[in-house]
Short mmCIF file of C-alpha atoms and ligand atoms in Angstrom, two decimals:
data_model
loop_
_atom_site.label_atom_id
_atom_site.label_comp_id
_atom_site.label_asym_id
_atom_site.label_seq_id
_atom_site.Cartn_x
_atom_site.Cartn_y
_atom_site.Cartn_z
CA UNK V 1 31.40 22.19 2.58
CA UNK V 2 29.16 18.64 3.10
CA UNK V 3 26.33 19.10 4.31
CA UNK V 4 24.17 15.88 5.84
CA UNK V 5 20.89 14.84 3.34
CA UNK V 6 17.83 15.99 5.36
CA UNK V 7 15.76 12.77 6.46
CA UNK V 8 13.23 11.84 3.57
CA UNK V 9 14.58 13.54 0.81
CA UNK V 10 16.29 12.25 -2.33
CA UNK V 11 19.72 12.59 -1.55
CA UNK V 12 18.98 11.03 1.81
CA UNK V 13 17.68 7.69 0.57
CA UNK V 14 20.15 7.08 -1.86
CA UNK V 15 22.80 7.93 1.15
CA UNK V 16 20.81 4.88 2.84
CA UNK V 17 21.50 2.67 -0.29
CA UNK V 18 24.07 -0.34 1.06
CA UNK V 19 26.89 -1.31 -0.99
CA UNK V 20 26.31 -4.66 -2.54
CA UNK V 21 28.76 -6.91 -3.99
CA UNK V 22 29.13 -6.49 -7.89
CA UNK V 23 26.61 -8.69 -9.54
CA UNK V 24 27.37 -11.86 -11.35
CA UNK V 25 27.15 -12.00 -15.30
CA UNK V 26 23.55 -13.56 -14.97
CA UNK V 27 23.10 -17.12 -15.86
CA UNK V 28 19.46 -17.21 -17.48
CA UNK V 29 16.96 -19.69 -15.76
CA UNK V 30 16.14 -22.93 -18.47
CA UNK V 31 13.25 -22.16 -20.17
CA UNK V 32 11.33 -25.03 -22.03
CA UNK V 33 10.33 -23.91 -25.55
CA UNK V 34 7.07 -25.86 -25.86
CA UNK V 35 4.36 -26.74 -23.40
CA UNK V 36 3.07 -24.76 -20.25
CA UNK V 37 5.17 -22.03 -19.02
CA UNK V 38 6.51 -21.83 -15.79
CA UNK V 39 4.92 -20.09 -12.36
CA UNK V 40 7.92 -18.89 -10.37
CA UNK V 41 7.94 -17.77 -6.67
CA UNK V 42 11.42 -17.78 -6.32
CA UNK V 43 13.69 -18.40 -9.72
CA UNK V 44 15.47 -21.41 -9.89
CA UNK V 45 18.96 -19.86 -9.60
CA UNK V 46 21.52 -20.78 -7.14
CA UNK V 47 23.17 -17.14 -8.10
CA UNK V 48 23.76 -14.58 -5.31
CA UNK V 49 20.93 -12.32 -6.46
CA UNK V 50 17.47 -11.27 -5.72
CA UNK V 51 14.26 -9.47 -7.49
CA UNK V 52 12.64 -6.59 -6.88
CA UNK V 53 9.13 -6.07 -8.89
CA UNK V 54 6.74 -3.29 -8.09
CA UNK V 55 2.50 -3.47 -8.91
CA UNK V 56 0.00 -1.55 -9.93
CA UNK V 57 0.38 1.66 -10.76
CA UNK V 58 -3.14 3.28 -9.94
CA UNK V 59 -2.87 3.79 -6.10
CA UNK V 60 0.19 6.21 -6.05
CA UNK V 61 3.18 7.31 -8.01
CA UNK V 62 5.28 8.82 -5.74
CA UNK V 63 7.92 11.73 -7.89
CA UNK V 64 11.33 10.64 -6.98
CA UNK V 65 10.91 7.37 -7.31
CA UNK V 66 12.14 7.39 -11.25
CA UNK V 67 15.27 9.11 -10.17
CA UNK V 68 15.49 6.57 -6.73
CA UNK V 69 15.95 4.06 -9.18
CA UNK V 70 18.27 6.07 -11.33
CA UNK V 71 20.98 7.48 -8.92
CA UNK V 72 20.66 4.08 -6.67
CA UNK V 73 21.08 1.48 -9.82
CA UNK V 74 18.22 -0.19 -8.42
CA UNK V 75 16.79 -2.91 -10.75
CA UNK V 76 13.26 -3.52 -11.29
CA UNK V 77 10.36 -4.73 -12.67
CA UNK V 78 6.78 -3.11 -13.42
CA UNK V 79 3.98 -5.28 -13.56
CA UNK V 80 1.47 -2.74 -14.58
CA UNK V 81 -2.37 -2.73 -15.01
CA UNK V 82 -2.40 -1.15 -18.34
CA UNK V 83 -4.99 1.69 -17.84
CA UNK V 84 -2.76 3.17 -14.99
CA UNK V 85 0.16 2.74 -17.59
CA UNK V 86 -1.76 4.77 -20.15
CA UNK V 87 -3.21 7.24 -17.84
CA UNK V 88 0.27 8.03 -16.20
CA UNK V 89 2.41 6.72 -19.25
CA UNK V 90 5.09 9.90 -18.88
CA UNK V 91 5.66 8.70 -14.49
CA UNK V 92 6.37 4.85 -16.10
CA UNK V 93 8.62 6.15 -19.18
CA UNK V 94 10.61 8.02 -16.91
CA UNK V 95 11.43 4.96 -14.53
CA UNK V 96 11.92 2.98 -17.69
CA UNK V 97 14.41 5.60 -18.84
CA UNK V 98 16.26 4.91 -15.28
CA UNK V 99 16.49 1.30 -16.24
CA UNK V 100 12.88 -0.45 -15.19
CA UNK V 101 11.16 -2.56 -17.64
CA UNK V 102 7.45 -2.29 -17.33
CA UNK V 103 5.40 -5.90 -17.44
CA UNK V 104 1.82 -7.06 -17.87
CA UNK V 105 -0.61 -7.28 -15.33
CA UNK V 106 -4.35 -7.84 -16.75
CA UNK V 107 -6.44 -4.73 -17.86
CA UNK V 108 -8.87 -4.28 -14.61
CA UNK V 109 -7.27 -6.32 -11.94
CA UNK V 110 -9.64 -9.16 -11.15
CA UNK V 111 -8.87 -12.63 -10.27
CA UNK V 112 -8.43 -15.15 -13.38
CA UNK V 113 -8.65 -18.78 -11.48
CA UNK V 114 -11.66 -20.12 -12.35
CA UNK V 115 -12.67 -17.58 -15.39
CA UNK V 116 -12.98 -18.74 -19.07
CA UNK V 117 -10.03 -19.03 -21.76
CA UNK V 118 -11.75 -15.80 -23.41
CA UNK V 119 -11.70 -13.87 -20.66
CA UNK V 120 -8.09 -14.37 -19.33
CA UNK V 121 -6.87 -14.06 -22.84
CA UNK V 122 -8.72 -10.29 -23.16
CA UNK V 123 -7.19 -9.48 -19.71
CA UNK V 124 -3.70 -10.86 -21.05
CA UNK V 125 -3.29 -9.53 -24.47
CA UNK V 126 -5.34 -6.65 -24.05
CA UNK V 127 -2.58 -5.34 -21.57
CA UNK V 128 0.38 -6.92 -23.61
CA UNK V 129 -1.35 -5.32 -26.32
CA UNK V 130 -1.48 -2.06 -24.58
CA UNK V 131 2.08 -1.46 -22.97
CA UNK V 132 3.99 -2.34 -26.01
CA UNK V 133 1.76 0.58 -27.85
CA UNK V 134 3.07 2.72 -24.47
CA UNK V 135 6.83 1.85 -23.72
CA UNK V 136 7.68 -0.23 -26.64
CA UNK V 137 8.45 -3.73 -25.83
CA UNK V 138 6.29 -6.72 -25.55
CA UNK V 139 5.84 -8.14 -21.68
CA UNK V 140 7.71 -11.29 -21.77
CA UNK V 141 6.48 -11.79 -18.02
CA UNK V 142 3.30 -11.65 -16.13
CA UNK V 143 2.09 -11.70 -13.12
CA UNK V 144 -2.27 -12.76 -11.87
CA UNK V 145 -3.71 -10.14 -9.84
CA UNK V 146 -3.48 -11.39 -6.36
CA UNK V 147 -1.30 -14.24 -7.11
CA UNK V 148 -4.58 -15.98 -8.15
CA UNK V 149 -4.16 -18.38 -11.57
CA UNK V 150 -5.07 -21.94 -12.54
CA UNK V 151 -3.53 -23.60 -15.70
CA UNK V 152 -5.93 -21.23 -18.44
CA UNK V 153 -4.06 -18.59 -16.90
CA UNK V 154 -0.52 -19.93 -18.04
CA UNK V 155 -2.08 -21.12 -21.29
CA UNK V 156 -3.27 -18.05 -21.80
CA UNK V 157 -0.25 -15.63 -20.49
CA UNK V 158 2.14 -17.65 -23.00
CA UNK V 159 -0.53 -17.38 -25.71
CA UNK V 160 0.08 -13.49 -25.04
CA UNK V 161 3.93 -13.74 -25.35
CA UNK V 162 4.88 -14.50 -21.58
CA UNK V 163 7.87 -16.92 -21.23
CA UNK V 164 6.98 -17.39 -16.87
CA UNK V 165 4.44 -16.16 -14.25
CA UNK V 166 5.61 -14.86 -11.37
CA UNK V 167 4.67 -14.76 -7.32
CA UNK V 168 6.46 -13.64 -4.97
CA UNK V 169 8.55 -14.94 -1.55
CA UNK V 170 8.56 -11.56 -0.27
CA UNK V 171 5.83 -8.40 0.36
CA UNK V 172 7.20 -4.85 1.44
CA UNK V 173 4.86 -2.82 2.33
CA UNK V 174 5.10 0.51 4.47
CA UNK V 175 9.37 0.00 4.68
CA UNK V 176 8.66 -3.46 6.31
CA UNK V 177 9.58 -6.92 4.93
CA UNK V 178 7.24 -9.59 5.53
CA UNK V 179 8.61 -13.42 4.62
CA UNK V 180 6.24 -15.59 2.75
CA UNK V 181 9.09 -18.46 3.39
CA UNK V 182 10.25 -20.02 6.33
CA UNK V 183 13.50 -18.89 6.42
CA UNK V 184 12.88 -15.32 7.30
CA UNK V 185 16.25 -14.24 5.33
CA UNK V 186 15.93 -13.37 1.38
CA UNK V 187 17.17 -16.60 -0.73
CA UNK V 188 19.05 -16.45 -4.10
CA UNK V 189 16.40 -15.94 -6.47
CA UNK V 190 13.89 -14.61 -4.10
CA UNK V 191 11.31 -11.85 -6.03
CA UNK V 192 10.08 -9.02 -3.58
CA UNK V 193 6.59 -7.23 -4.38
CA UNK V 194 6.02 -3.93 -3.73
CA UNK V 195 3.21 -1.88 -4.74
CA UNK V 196 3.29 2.03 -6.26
CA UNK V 197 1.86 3.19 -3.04
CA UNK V 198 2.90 6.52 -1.45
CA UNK V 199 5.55 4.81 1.00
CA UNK V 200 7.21 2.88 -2.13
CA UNK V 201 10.43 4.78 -1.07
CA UNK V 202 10.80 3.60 2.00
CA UNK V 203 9.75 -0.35 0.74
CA UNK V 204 12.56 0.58 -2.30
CA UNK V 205 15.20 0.88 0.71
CA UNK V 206 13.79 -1.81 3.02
CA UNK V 207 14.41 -4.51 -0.15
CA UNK V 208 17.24 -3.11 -0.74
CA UNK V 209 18.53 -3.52 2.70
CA UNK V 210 16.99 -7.00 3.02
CA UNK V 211 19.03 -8.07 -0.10
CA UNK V 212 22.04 -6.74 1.34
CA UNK V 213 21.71 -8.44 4.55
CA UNK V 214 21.54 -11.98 2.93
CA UNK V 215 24.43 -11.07 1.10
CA UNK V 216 22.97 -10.96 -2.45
CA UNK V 217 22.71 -8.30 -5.07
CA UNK V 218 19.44 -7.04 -6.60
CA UNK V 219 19.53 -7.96 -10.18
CA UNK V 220 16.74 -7.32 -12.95
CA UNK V 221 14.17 -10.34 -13.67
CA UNK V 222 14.61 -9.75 -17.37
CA UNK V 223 18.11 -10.81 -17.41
CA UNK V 224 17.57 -14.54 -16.30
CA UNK V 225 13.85 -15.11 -18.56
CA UNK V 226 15.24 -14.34 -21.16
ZN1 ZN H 1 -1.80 -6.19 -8.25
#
């Protein structure tokens, strides 16, 4: 006997999960291994895949998001404000169990453009510092609260152990997909932002099905900044 998922429960979302096309081996994006790092809103990859990174981790953690990711295969990336990480560090490990990797995102949130070397390098490292106590692994990525950075901030984020900075060419937010670009259709190396925010299961399945309309395949940041 089948019966259908009900609407808004686990085995209904990943029922709404498209097929995608098998992802290519990933070719990693050039990295230069002196001087300023790079600040990425879309990677410089002409391969048939996009990102999906998710912020915060304060607001909301909604519960079946770890196994979402899990039963879906969906690949993504934390960039977590490391109090939420250590206040809620079991809710993280579990999506990093299904296959996220978790990424730095300052200590309290504020904007960095404009503040001293000495403070963005606290906010930095004392996060990097952080997570890799939590979940293991240094952040080889960050991302400025708000998007907001000026050249300290990549100074310091390498300083830290970041190889790139990362924006964003897409928001999701409440299961719709709003298009910081003009072409209004997700492009090969596009990176969506989501927030942990108690409709992230609905903006999961809207990137997902935004990917899959522009005929790419999500694929996980860590595999091209390498
Ligand atoms: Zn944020």
């Amino acid at each position: 006997m089948t019966t259908k998922p009900v609407p808004g429960s686990l085995d209904w979302y990943v029922s709404q999960v498209p097929t995608f096309p098998e992802a290519p081996p990933p070719q990693p994006v050039p990295l230069t291994a002196t001087g300023a790092i790079p600040f990425w809103h879309r990677l410089p990859t002409d391969q048939k895949v996009a990102f999906i990174t998710i912020d915060d981790g304060g607001l909301a953690r909604p519960p079946a998001v770890a196994d979402f990711i899990w039963r879906a295969h969906i690949p993504v990336t934390m960039f977590l404000n490391s109090p939420a990480a250590e206040e809620h560090d079991v809710y993280f490990r579990q999506i990093q169990v299904a296959g996220g990797v978790v990424e730095n995102h300052t200590i309290r949130h504020n904007s960095l453009a404009g503040r001293s070397y000495g403070y963005q390098k606290r906010e930095i490292c004392g996060a990097a510092d952080k997570l890799e106590t939590l979940f293991g692994k240094r952040a080889t990525l960050f991302r400025p609260p708000f998007g907001e950075y000026d050249s300290t901030t990549l100074t310091a984020a390498r300083d830290c152990g970041a190889k790139a900075v990362l924006h964003w060419s897409e928001t999701v937010h409440e299961g719709k997909v709003r298009y910081q670009t003009p072409e209004k259709v997700v492009q090969p190396g596009d990176v969506l932002l989501m927030h942990f925010r108690p409709a992230l299961m609905d903006d999961l399945l809207a990137a997902l099905k935004a990917i899959h309309r522009a005929g790419l395949t999500p694929a996980l940041l860590e595999d091209y900044i390498r």
